Structure formats: structure tokens, C-alpha cells
Coordinates of C-alpha atoms and ligand atoms in Angstrom, one line a residue:
X654 CA 0.9 125.3 -40.8
X655 CA 1.6 123.9 -43.8
X656 CA 0.2 120.7 -45.3
X657 CA 0.8 117.3 -43.5
X658 CA 3.1 114.5 -45.0
X659 CA 4.1 111.1 -43.7
X660 CA 5.7 108.0 -44.9
X661 CA 6.3 104.5 -44.1
X662 CA 9.3 103.9 -45.2
X663 CA 9.7 100.0 -44.7
X664 CA 12.8 98.1 -46.1
X665 CA 11.7 94.6 -47.7
X666 CA 12.1 91.9 -45.7
X667 CA 9.7 88.8 -47.1
X668 CA 7.5 89.9 -44.0
X669 CA 5.7 92.9 -42.4
X670 CA 6.8 93.2 -38.9
X671 CA 3.5 93.8 -37.0
X672 CA 5.8 97.1 -35.7
X673 CA 6.1 98.3 -39.5
X674 CA 1.8 97.6 -39.0
X675 CA 1.6 100.2 -36.2
X676 CA 3.8 102.2 -37.5
X677 CA 2.0 103.0 -41.0
X678 CA -1.0 103.8 -38.9
X679 CA 0.4 106.3 -36.6
X680 CA 1.7 107.8 -39.4
X681 CA -1.8 106.9 -41.1
X682 CA -3.5 108.5 -38.5
X683 CA -1.2 111.6 -38.1
X684 CA -2.1 112.6 -42.2
X685 CA -5.0 111.1 -42.4
X686 CA -6.3 112.7 -39.5
X687 CA -5.1 116.3 -40.6
X688 CA -5.6 116.6 -44.5
X689 CA -2.5 115.4 -45.3
X690 CA -0.9 113.2 -47.3
X691 CA 0.7 109.8 -47.0
X692 CA 3.2 108.2 -48.8
X693 CA 5.0 104.9 -49.1
X694 CA 8.5 104.7 -49.7
X695 CA 10.3 101.2 -50.2
X696 CA 13.6 101.2 -48.5
X697 CA 14.8 99.1 -51.7
X698 CA 18.7 99.5 -51.8
X699 CA 19.1 96.4 -50.5
X700 CA 19.1 94.1 -54.1
X701 CA 19.2 90.6 -52.6
X702 CA 16.1 91.2 -50.4
X703 CA 14.4 93.8 -52.4
X704 CA 12.7 91.1 -54.4
X705 CA 8.3 91.6 -56.3
X706 CA 7.7 88.6 -53.8
X707 CA 8.3 90.7 -51.4
X708 CA 7.8 94.6 -52.1
X709 CA 4.3 92.7 -52.6
X710 CA 4.0 91.4 -48.8
X711 CA 4.0 95.2 -47.7
X712 CA 2.1 96.8 -50.1
X713 CA -0.7 93.9 -49.4
X714 CA 0.0 94.0 -45.3
X715 CA -1.1 97.9 -45.5
X716 CA -3.9 97.0 -48.5
X717 CA -5.4 95.2 -46.1
X718 CA -4.7 97.3 -42.4
X719 CA -7.0 99.6 -44.8
X720 CA -4.5 102.1 -45.1
X721 CA -4.7 103.1 -47.9
X722 CA -1.6 105.9 -49.6
X723 CA -1.6 109.2 -51.3
X724 CA 0.5 109.3 -55.6
X725 CA 2.6 106.6 -56.5
X726 CA 4.3 103.8 -54.2
X727 CA 8.9 105.4 -54.0
X728 CA 11.2 103.1 -54.9
X729 CA 14.1 104.7 -52.3
X730 CA 16.8 102.8 -54.9
X731 CA 15.2 104.2 -58.4
X732 CA 16.4 107.5 -56.9
X733 CA 20.1 106.4 -56.6
X734 CA 20.7 109.3 -59.1
X735 CA 19.0 112.0 -56.5
X736 CA 21.4 111.0 -54.0
X737 CA 24.8 111.8 -55.9
X738 CA 23.5 114.3 -57.2
X739 CA 22.6 115.6 -53.5
X740 CA 26.3 114.3 -51.8
X741 CA 27.6 116.5 -55.5
X742 CA 26.2 120.0 -54.8
X743 CA 28.3 119.1 -50.7
X744 CA 31.2 118.0 -52.3
X745 CA 31.0 122.0 -54.7
X746 CA 29.9 123.7 -50.9
X747 CA 32.6 122.4 -49.3
X748 CA 30.7 120.3 -47.1
X749 CA 31.8 117.7 -48.2
X750 CA 35.1 116.4 -49.0
X751 CA 36.5 113.0 -50.3
X752 CA 38.6 111.0 -48.9
X753 CA 41.0 108.5 -50.1
X754 CA 41.8 107.0 -46.7
X755 CA 42.2 103.0 -47.9
X756 CA 39.7 100.6 -45.2
X757 CA 43.4 99.6 -44.0
X758 CA 44.2 103.0 -43.1
X759 CA 41.1 103.0 -40.8
X760 CA 41.7 100.3 -39.6
X761 CA 44.7 101.2 -39.2
X762 CA 43.8 104.0 -37.1
X763 CA 40.5 102.1 -35.1
X764 CA 43.4 99.8 -33.2
X765 CA 46.3 102.5 -32.6
X766 CA 43.6 104.7 -31.1
X767 CA 41.7 101.2 -29.0
X768 CA 45.4 101.4 -28.0
X769 CA 46.3 104.9 -26.8
X770 CA 42.7 105.1 -25.0
X771 CA 41.8 107.3 -27.4
X772 CA 39.1 108.0 -29.8
X773 CA 38.2 105.4 -32.2
X774 CA 36.3 108.0 -34.2
X775 CA 38.0 108.3 -37.6
X776 CA 38.7 111.8 -38.6
X777 CA 39.9 111.6 -42.0
X778 CA 43.8 113.2 -43.3
X779 CA 41.1 114.7 -46.7
X780 CA 39.0 116.8 -44.9
X781 CA 41.4 119.6 -45.4
X782 CA 43.0 118.7 -48.3
X783 CA 43.0 121.1 -51.6
X784 CA 41.1 119.3 -54.4
X785 CA 45.1 120.0 -56.2
X786 CA 46.7 117.7 -54.5
X787 CA 44.3 114.7 -54.6
X788 CA 45.8 111.4 -55.3
X789 CA 43.3 109.7 -59.2
X790 CA 42.9 106.3 -56.5
X791 CA 40.1 105.8 -55.6
X792 CA 37.6 107.5 -53.0
X793 CA 34.2 107.7 -50.8
X794 CA 32.9 111.3 -49.8
X795 CA 32.5 111.7 -46.1
X796 CA 30.5 114.5 -45.1
X797 CA 32.3 117.3 -43.1
X798 CA 30.1 117.2 -39.5
X799 CA 31.2 120.7 -36.9
X800 CA 34.0 120.1 -35.1
X801 CA 32.3 121.5 -31.5
X802 CA 29.1 122.2 -30.4
X803 CA 25.9 119.8 -29.9
X804 CA 23.4 119.2 -32.1
X805 CA 20.1 119.1 -30.7
X806 CA 17.2 116.1 -31.4
X807 CA 13.5 118.4 -30.6
X808 CA 11.7 114.7 -30.3
X809 CA 8.3 115.2 -29.7
X810 CA 7.9 111.1 -28.2
X811 CA 10.9 111.2 -26.5
X812 CA 11.6 115.3 -25.8
X813 CA 15.4 116.8 -26.4
X814 CA 18.1 115.3 -27.1
X815 CA 21.4 116.7 -26.8
X816 CA 24.2 114.9 -28.7
X817 CA 27.6 116.6 -29.4
X818 CA 29.6 117.3 -31.9
X819 CA 32.9 115.3 -31.2
X820 CA 31.1 112.4 -31.0
X821 CA 29.8 112.0 -34.5
X822 CA 32.1 111.3 -37.5
X823 CA 32.5 112.4 -40.8
X824 CA 29.9 109.7 -42.1
X825 CA 30.9 108.4 -45.1
X826 CA 27.9 109.9 -48.1
X827 CA 29.5 107.8 -51.3
X828 CA 30.8 105.2 -51.2
X829 CA 33.7 104.3 -53.1
X830 CA 31.8 102.4 -55.7
X831 CA 29.7 105.7 -55.9
X832 CA 27.4 104.6 -54.7
X833 CA 25.0 106.5 -52.2
X834 CA 24.2 105.9 -48.7
X835 CA 21.0 104.8 -46.7
X836 CA 21.9 107.4 -44.2
X837 CA 22.0 109.7 -47.1
X838 CA 19.7 108.0 -49.3
X839 CA 16.8 108.7 -46.7
X840 CA 17.1 112.7 -45.8
X841 CA 16.8 113.3 -49.5
X842 CA 13.9 111.4 -50.2
X843 CA 12.1 112.5 -46.7
X844 CA 13.3 116.3 -48.2
X845 CA 12.7 115.5 -51.4
X846 CA 8.6 113.7 -50.9
X847 CA 8.5 117.0 -48.5
X848 CA 8.4 114.7 -45.4
X849 CA 7.5 117.1 -42.6
X850 CA 6.4 114.4 -39.5
X851 CA 8.4 111.7 -39.8
X852 CA 7.4 108.8 -36.6
X853 CA 8.8 105.8 -37.2
X854 CA 10.6 103.0 -34.2
X855 CA 12.9 104.4 -30.9
X856 CA 15.5 102.2 -32.8
X857 CA 16.4 105.2 -36.3
X858 CA 16.6 107.8 -33.0
X859 CA 21.0 107.9 -33.4
X860 CA 20.5 108.1 -37.1
X861 CA 18.6 111.2 -36.8
X862 CA 21.2 112.8 -36.0
X863 CA 23.6 111.9 -38.5
X864 CA 20.5 112.9 -40.9
X865 CA 20.2 115.9 -39.1
X866 CA 23.5 117.5 -40.4
X867 CA 22.5 116.0 -44.7
X868 CA 19.7 118.0 -43.8
X869 CA 22.0 121.1 -42.3
X870 CA 24.3 121.0 -44.4
X871 CA 22.1 121.1 -47.3
X872 CA 20.7 123.8 -45.3
X873 CA 17.0 121.8 -45.8
X874 CA 14.2 122.2 -43.3
X875 CA 15.0 119.6 -40.4
X876 CA 11.3 117.7 -39.9
X877 CA 8.8 116.4 -37.1
X878 CA 10.6 113.7 -35.2
X879 CA 8.5 111.7 -33.5
X880 CA 10.3 108.6 -32.2
X881 CA 8.1 105.6 -30.6
X882 CA 9.5 102.5 -28.0
X883 CA 8.8 99.8 -29.6
X884 CA 6.3 96.8 -29.0
X885 CA 7.7 93.6 -26.8
X886 CA 5.6 90.7 -26.1
X887 CA 4.0 89.3 -23.3
X888 CA 6.5 88.9 -21.5
X889 CA 8.1 92.3 -21.5
X890 CA 11.3 91.3 -23.4
X891 CA 11.3 92.0 -27.5
X892 CA 8.2 90.8 -29.8
X893 CA 10.4 87.4 -31.5
X894 CA 8.0 85.5 -33.3
X895 CA 8.2 82.7 -30.3
X896 CA 6.0 84.8 -28.7
X897 CA 3.3 85.3 -30.7
X898 CA 2.5 86.7 -34.5
X899 CA 5.4 89.1 -35.2
X900 CA 3.8 88.9 -39.0
X901 CA 0.3 90.9 -39.5
X902 CA -0.7 88.4 -42.5
X903 CA -0.6 86.1 -39.8
X904 CA -2.8 87.8 -38.1
X905 CA -4.9 88.0 -41.2
X906 CA -5.1 84.5 -41.6
X907 CA -6.1 83.5 -38.5
X908 CA -9.2 86.0 -39.1
X909 CA -8.7 89.3 -37.2
X910 CA -11.5 91.4 -38.5
X911 CA -8.3 95.1 -40.3
X912 CA -11.1 97.3 -38.0
X913 CA -10.2 94.7 -34.9
X914 CA -6.2 95.1 -36.1
X915 CA -6.7 99.0 -36.1
X916 CA -8.0 99.5 -33.2
X917 CA -5.9 97.4 -31.2
X918 CA -2.3 98.5 -32.4
X919 CA -3.5 102.1 -32.5
X920 CA -3.5 101.6 -29.1
X921 CA -0.2 100.1 -28.9
X922 CA 2.0 102.9 -27.5
X923 CA -0.9 105.5 -27.9
X924 CA -4.0 106.3 -25.8
X925 CA -6.7 108.7 -25.4
X926 CA -7.8 108.3 -21.8
X927 CA -9.3 104.8 -20.9
X928 CA -11.1 103.8 -24.4
X929 CA -9.9 100.9 -25.4
X930 CA -12.7 101.2 -28.6
X931 CA -12.8 102.8 -30.5
X932 CA -13.5 103.3 -34.7
X933 CA -11.3 104.6 -37.8
X934 CA -13.2 108.1 -36.9
X935 CA -12.5 108.8 -33.9
X936 CA -8.5 107.6 -33.7
X937 CA -8.6 109.4 -36.9
X938 CA -9.9 112.4 -34.2
X939 CA -7.7 111.9 -31.5
X940 CA -5.1 110.8 -33.3
X941 CA -1.8 112.7 -31.5
X942 CA 1.9 112.7 -31.2
X943 CA 1.8 114.2 -26.9
X944 CA -0.9 110.4 -26.2
X945 CA 2.4 107.9 -27.6
X946 CA 3.9 107.2 -24.3
X947 CA 7.6 105.9 -24.0
X948 CA 8.8 102.8 -22.6
X949 CA 7.6 99.7 -24.7
X950 CA 4.4 99.3 -25.0
X951 CA 3.7 95.3 -24.3
X952 CA 1.7 93.2 -26.4
X953 CA -1.8 91.4 -25.5
X954 CA -3.3 89.0 -27.0
X955 CA -6.8 89.7 -24.4
X956 CA -6.8 92.9 -25.5
X957 CA -6.2 92.1 -29.1
X958 CA -9.0 89.1 -29.7
X959 CA -11.4 91.1 -27.0
X960 CA -11.5 94.4 -30.1
X961 CA -11.7 92.5 -31.9
X962 CA -14.5 91.1 -31.5
X963 CA -16.1 93.6 -31.1
X964 CA -15.5 94.9 -33.9
X965 CA -17.6 92.1 -35.4
X966 CA -20.1 92.8 -33.3
X967 CA -20.6 96.3 -33.8
X968 CA -19.5 95.6 -37.9
X969 CA -22.8 96.0 -40.3
X970 CA -23.6 93.0 -41.8
X971 CA -23.3 94.6 -45.9
X972 CA -20.0 94.5 -44.5
X973 CA -18.6 91.4 -42.7
X974 CA -20.4 89.5 -45.1
X975 CA -18.0 91.0 -47.5
X976 CA -15.0 90.3 -44.5
X977 CA -15.7 86.8 -44.2
X978 CA -16.1 85.7 -47.7
X979 CA -13.1 87.2 -47.9
X980 CA -11.8 85.6 -45.5
X981 CA -13.0 82.8 -46.1
X982 CA -9.9 81.8 -48.6
X983 CA -8.2 80.9 -44.9
X984 CA -10.6 78.3 -43.8
X985 CA -10.8 74.6 -43.9
X986 CA -14.4 75.0 -46.0
X987 CA -12.4 76.8 -48.3
X988 CA -14.8 79.3 -51.6
X989 CA -19.0 78.3 -50.4
X990 CA -21.4 78.2 -52.9
X991 CA -23.9 81.2 -53.8
X992 CA -26.5 79.7 -51.7
X993 CA -24.5 78.8 -48.3
X994 CA -23.2 82.7 -48.6
X995 CA -26.9 83.6 -48.8
X996 CA -27.6 81.0 -45.8
X997 CA -24.7 82.9 -43.8
X998 CA -25.6 86.1 -44.9
X999 CA -29.2 86.1 -43.5
X1000 CA -27.1 84.7 -40.0
X1001 CA -24.5 87.1 -39.2
X1002 CA -26.8 87.4 -37.0
X1003 CA -26.4 85.4 -34.3
X1004 CA -23.3 84.5 -35.4
X1005 CA -21.6 88.3 -34.7
X1006 CA -21.8 87.9 -31.7
X1007 CA -19.2 86.2 -28.9
X1008 CA -16.8 85.8 -31.6
X1009 CA -13.4 87.1 -31.3
X1010 CA -12.3 86.2 -35.2
X1011 CA -14.4 85.3 -38.6
X1012 CA -12.7 81.8 -37.6
X1013 CA -14.7 81.9 -34.4
X1014 CA -17.6 83.2 -36.7
X1015 CA -17.0 80.0 -39.2
X1016 CA -16.9 78.0 -36.7
X1017 CA -20.2 79.0 -35.6
X1018 CA -22.3 78.2 -38.8
X1019 CA -20.9 74.6 -39.1
X1020 CA -24.4 74.7 -39.3
X1021 CA -24.4 76.1 -42.6
X1022 CA -21.8 74.0 -44.2
X1023 CA -23.2 70.5 -43.8
X1024 CA -25.4 68.9 -45.8
X1025 CA -27.7 65.2 -44.7
X1026 CA -27.1 63.0 -43.4
X1027 CA -25.3 65.1 -41.4
X1028 CA -21.7 63.8 -39.2
X1029 CA -22.4 63.5 -35.5
X1030 CA -19.7 65.1 -32.9
X1031 CA -19.4 62.3 -30.8
X1032 CA -20.6 64.7 -28.3
X1033 CA -23.7 65.5 -29.8
X1034 CA -24.2 62.1 -30.7
X1035 CA -25.3 61.5 -26.7
X1036 CA -28.2 63.7 -27.2
X1037 CA -29.9 61.5 -29.5
X1038 CA -30.7 58.3 -27.2
X1039 CA -34.7 57.0 -27.7
X1040 CA -36.4 59.6 -25.8
X1041 CA -35.1 62.7 -28.5
X1042 CA -36.0 60.6 -31.2
X1043 CA -39.0 60.1 -30.0
X1044 CA -39.7 64.1 -28.6
X1045 CA -38.0 64.8 -32.5
X1046 CA -40.4 62.9 -33.8
X1047 CA -43.6 65.1 -31.8
X1048 CA -42.2 68.1 -33.1
X1049 CA -41.4 67.0 -36.4
X1050 CA -45.7 67.1 -36.3
X1051 CA -46.3 70.3 -35.0
X1052 CA -43.6 72.2 -37.4
X1053 CA -45.5 71.1 -40.6
X1054 CA -47.9 72.8 -40.0
X1055 CA -45.9 75.9 -38.3
X1056 CA -45.6 80.2 -39.6
X1057 CA -42.4 80.1 -39.3
X1058 CA -42.3 83.0 -37.0
X1059 CA -39.8 83.1 -33.9
X1060 CA -42.9 83.6 -31.6
X1061 CA -44.9 80.7 -33.1
X1062 CA -41.4 78.7 -33.2
X1063 CA -41.0 79.1 -29.4
X1064 CA -44.5 78.2 -28.9
X1065 CA -44.3 74.4 -30.8
X1066 CA -41.3 74.3 -28.8
X1067 CA -42.3 74.8 -25.2
X1068 CA -45.8 72.8 -26.4
X1069 CA -43.3 69.6 -27.0
X1070 CA -41.5 69.9 -24.0
X1071 CA -44.6 69.7 -22.6
X1072 CA -46.5 67.7 -23.7
X1073 CA -43.1 65.1 -23.7
X1074 CA -42.2 66.6 -20.0
X1075 CA -39.0 67.5 -20.5
X1076 CA -37.4 71.0 -19.8
X1077 CA -36.9 73.2 -22.9
X1078 CA -33.0 72.3 -22.3
X1079 CA -33.5 68.9 -22.8
X1080 CA -35.2 69.6 -26.6
X1081 CA -33.3 72.4 -27.1
X1082 CA -30.4 69.0 -27.4
X1083 CA -31.2 66.8 -30.0
X1084 CA -32.9 69.7 -31.8
X1085 CA -29.3 70.5 -31.7
X1086 CA -27.6 67.8 -33.1
X1087 CA -29.7 67.2 -36.3
X1088 CA -29.4 70.6 -37.0
X1089 CA -26.0 70.9 -37.0
X1090 CA -24.2 67.7 -36.0
X1091 CA -22.7 69.9 -33.2
X1092 CA -23.0 70.7 -29.4
X1093 CA -22.7 73.9 -29.8
X1094 CA -24.3 76.6 -32.0
X1095 CA -26.7 79.8 -32.3
X1096 CA -29.5 78.7 -30.7
X1097 CA -32.3 76.3 -32.1
X1098 CA -34.2 79.4 -32.8
X1099 CA -32.1 81.0 -35.4
X1100 CA -31.3 78.1 -36.8
X1101 CA -33.9 76.9 -37.2
X1102 CA -35.0 81.0 -39.3
X1103 CA -31.8 80.8 -40.9
X1104 CA -32.6 77.4 -42.7
X1105 CA -36.9 77.7 -43.5
X1106 CA -39.1 74.9 -42.9
X1107 CA -38.3 72.9 -45.4
X1108 CA -34.1 71.8 -44.7
X1109 CA -35.3 71.9 -40.6
X1110 CA -37.9 69.4 -41.5
X1111 CA -35.7 67.2 -43.6
X1112 CA -33.2 67.5 -40.9
X1113 CA -35.0 66.7 -37.7
X1114 CA -36.7 63.6 -40.6
X1115 CA -32.7 62.3 -41.2
X1116 CA -32.1 61.8 -37.7
X1117 CA -35.1 60.1 -37.4
X1118 CA -34.0 57.3 -39.4
X1119 CA -36.6 58.6 -42.7
Ligands
LIG491 N1 13.4 101.3 -43.7 C1 13.0 101.9 -41.8 C2 13.0 100.3 -41.8 O1 12.6 99.3 -42.6 C3 13.1 103.1 -42.0 C4 13.9 104.0 -42.0 C5 12.5 105.3 -41.6 O2 11.9 105.6 -41.3 O3 13.3 106.7 -41.8 O4 12.1 100.1 -40.1

């Protein structure tokens, strides 16, 4: 079989819908898993919406998701002359015709048809008129769609769909101002780009029938279609803003790792047995069209969070620190100094477990970002009563000679709790408060190891009033 070529063809809307992101991912997985090509075509014929900014949002979204594309980004608008060329070719081959009916005539036709209960599909009186009889007035170019028989859409997800040709009108290809219609542009672009597989939302299924008319008229190969059901919200209704973030950028801002979002989106409407967590490598190996579900997938935030947590945990520290650094622009801490980055890097091992987002990871790393005198949360300050301060004083004395290994620190803390006649937990809470000002942190040993002797002792001293 020839090389697989897929594409994502977003219309610039000002944000990147999660459904578009998933469609892009499916196309990317399908192509990349088969040594194929994956292209981006921006459907920017609506000039009002197609701003530089709106295009950037899409590209940023794809980049963030890690969906690399081949070649240059294609602008549908810029290809208009080619779309016109094909409409002219169809005209020349008598597969299309000039229609001089005015919008009012068409409106009248439809109203009369409605009144008499006949089909409202417009039948142009110009379909079979000889060009020698054409007037010198504005016209549109319409395709001559077959009047009998059926148009068959073979869809890898939806199965075979048969549409009677007498239900398809002679759609307009070129408007009276000479501009091509969207349906023509899509077919010409897909053909010229060599697209072999059109994987897109099932809201475009009806378009496929009309698009096939153009393929047939041009004698072009029809691509393999896979129309995927849309994503529904947790309540089973169409995903709306109210029910959850619909823009991919929001997930980036909230600190979800791209790998987790990729994993989750791949599972949204496609499955590989019972596998929930998988790597990109596995997804590339497993992804196929056969296992795309026929009914709408339901968005499930808990599952996204679970998978994101798993991906954070399994990302190696070198890659993770880069992702966290990138995320910092969205975090309240903003960018951080190099020495804090180093500390963060050194503590990833004790931060990346049990967090669902980078935002949670940064919260867990609060002990790194604070400086003496450390601001205490109310709950943390409750752990610093007189007895606690006394224990910390003893601990500080012992720590000055410690070798600063985990074993050593554990032994010292156990000794101090013994001397103080308390369980280790009773000692851990004031240490936690002194080192971080918080009550939820990594283990006190991890904090001490990351902070080092001088900073640990300075923080412990600082709450003792030194
Ligand atoms: N521009 C269409 C959209 O954003 C996609 C068209 C297609 O994939 O053929 O939904």
C-alpha cells in the first residue's frame, strides 16, 4: 500500500477545542505509526476569523501536544486559484454548469415546492441549457450530480452509508463572485496533498457524500474515511465550556503534562483492550481505526488526572524539569532563580509521586520557594508550641555533627524523639513546619536532604528565635 498521508484541517476559531486536539492526535498516531506523513492545513477561508493570532493558537496547541507535522503549514485561502481551476475543469468536462438563477428565483422555487409538498432541493433550469444560450449576467458554477443511483460512503468507523443521489442537489462550486466554496476546497486540497485517510469528527459525515461527488466527477481516488463520534461532557451532553475546559490551552495552563493529555485523548473514543495507561510508543504501535468506538466518548476528568499523575511519575527527571520550567510561566511563582531550579531538580524524586499536575508538584515543592523568615500557615504554626521548640533545639544540636545521609538523619530523629519521650510523628510535625511553613510536604528527611545542612539548620534555628 502507498504511504499513509493524514492531515488535521482546523478552522481558526481563536482557541483549540479539545475535539480538534483529539482529531489531530488520531491523525498523527495513524500516520506516525505507519511511517506516514501528517500535515496541517488551516481552513482559513473565513477571512474575518482567520487572524494571525487565531492561527498561532492552533499551532501552539499542536506544538504543546507534541504533534510534529510535515512540510509547511498549508493555507486553504491561498490555494483559492487552484480551487477555481478545478471548478473550471469540471465545467469544461461538462461535469458542472453555469447557473444563472437569482437568489430570489431559488427562494421562490423552494417556497412553492414546500407549499405543494414537493422536494425543496433546487433543480436549476440551467443544467442542460446550451452555453450559446447563456445570458451575460452573474452566474454560479454548480456540479451536475447524478439524478439516479446512490452515493456510497465507506467509513471505517460508521460502516457503509448509502445516500440516494436524488437527495443531493447540484451544489454550488463557485459563487457568483468567483470564490470557491468550502466543500470544493476541502476535496481539492486533500487530493493535492495526497491525503489517503480522512479522520475527522462525524459532524462532517454528511459532507462526505457531497465531497464524493466531486471526487467522482474528477475521477480522483476517494480517501479512506473515519468519522469519529464527538466528545461529550461527563453528563452525556455535547461538551460545553460550562462542563469543563474545552480548550486545550486550559489544560496546559492548569499544569497537565502533554504526555498525560495525549494518553487520555487517545483513550477518548479509542481503546486497546483494557489498557488505560500507555506510552507514546505503545500508542503508536497500537493505534488503528478498527478500535474507534461508534458512540460518543464521555469526558472524564478523574481519568485524565489519574493518567497525568502516572505520566508525571514515570517521566525521567531530566525531561520533567524542563516541562516544569516551561509550566512556571503559568504558576504564581513565575520564573524562578537558577539555584531554586537546581533545588527543584534535586527534589523531583520526592515530588513527582502522587501529584496530578505540575501545579500540584510546585505546591508540594513550596519548601524550596520559601526564604527565612518563613511565613507559617495557620495549621503549621499550631505545631510549633513550646515543647516542640524544645525538641527542635535538641535536634539542631544533634544535626550539627550529622553526616547528612538518610540513614544518619533517620537515626538522629529517632534518638531525639526517644529523648523527648514522643513518637516520631510528634517530632516530624514541627520539623515540617520549620522547614516549609506548611503541613503537607515531602517527608522531612527528603526536605533535609534537598535543603542541605546549612539551610536546614538555619530554618530550624529561625523558628527557635535565633
Ligand atoms: N475545518 C473543519 C473543522 O475544523 C475540518 C474539515 C475536515 O477535516 O475535512 O471542523
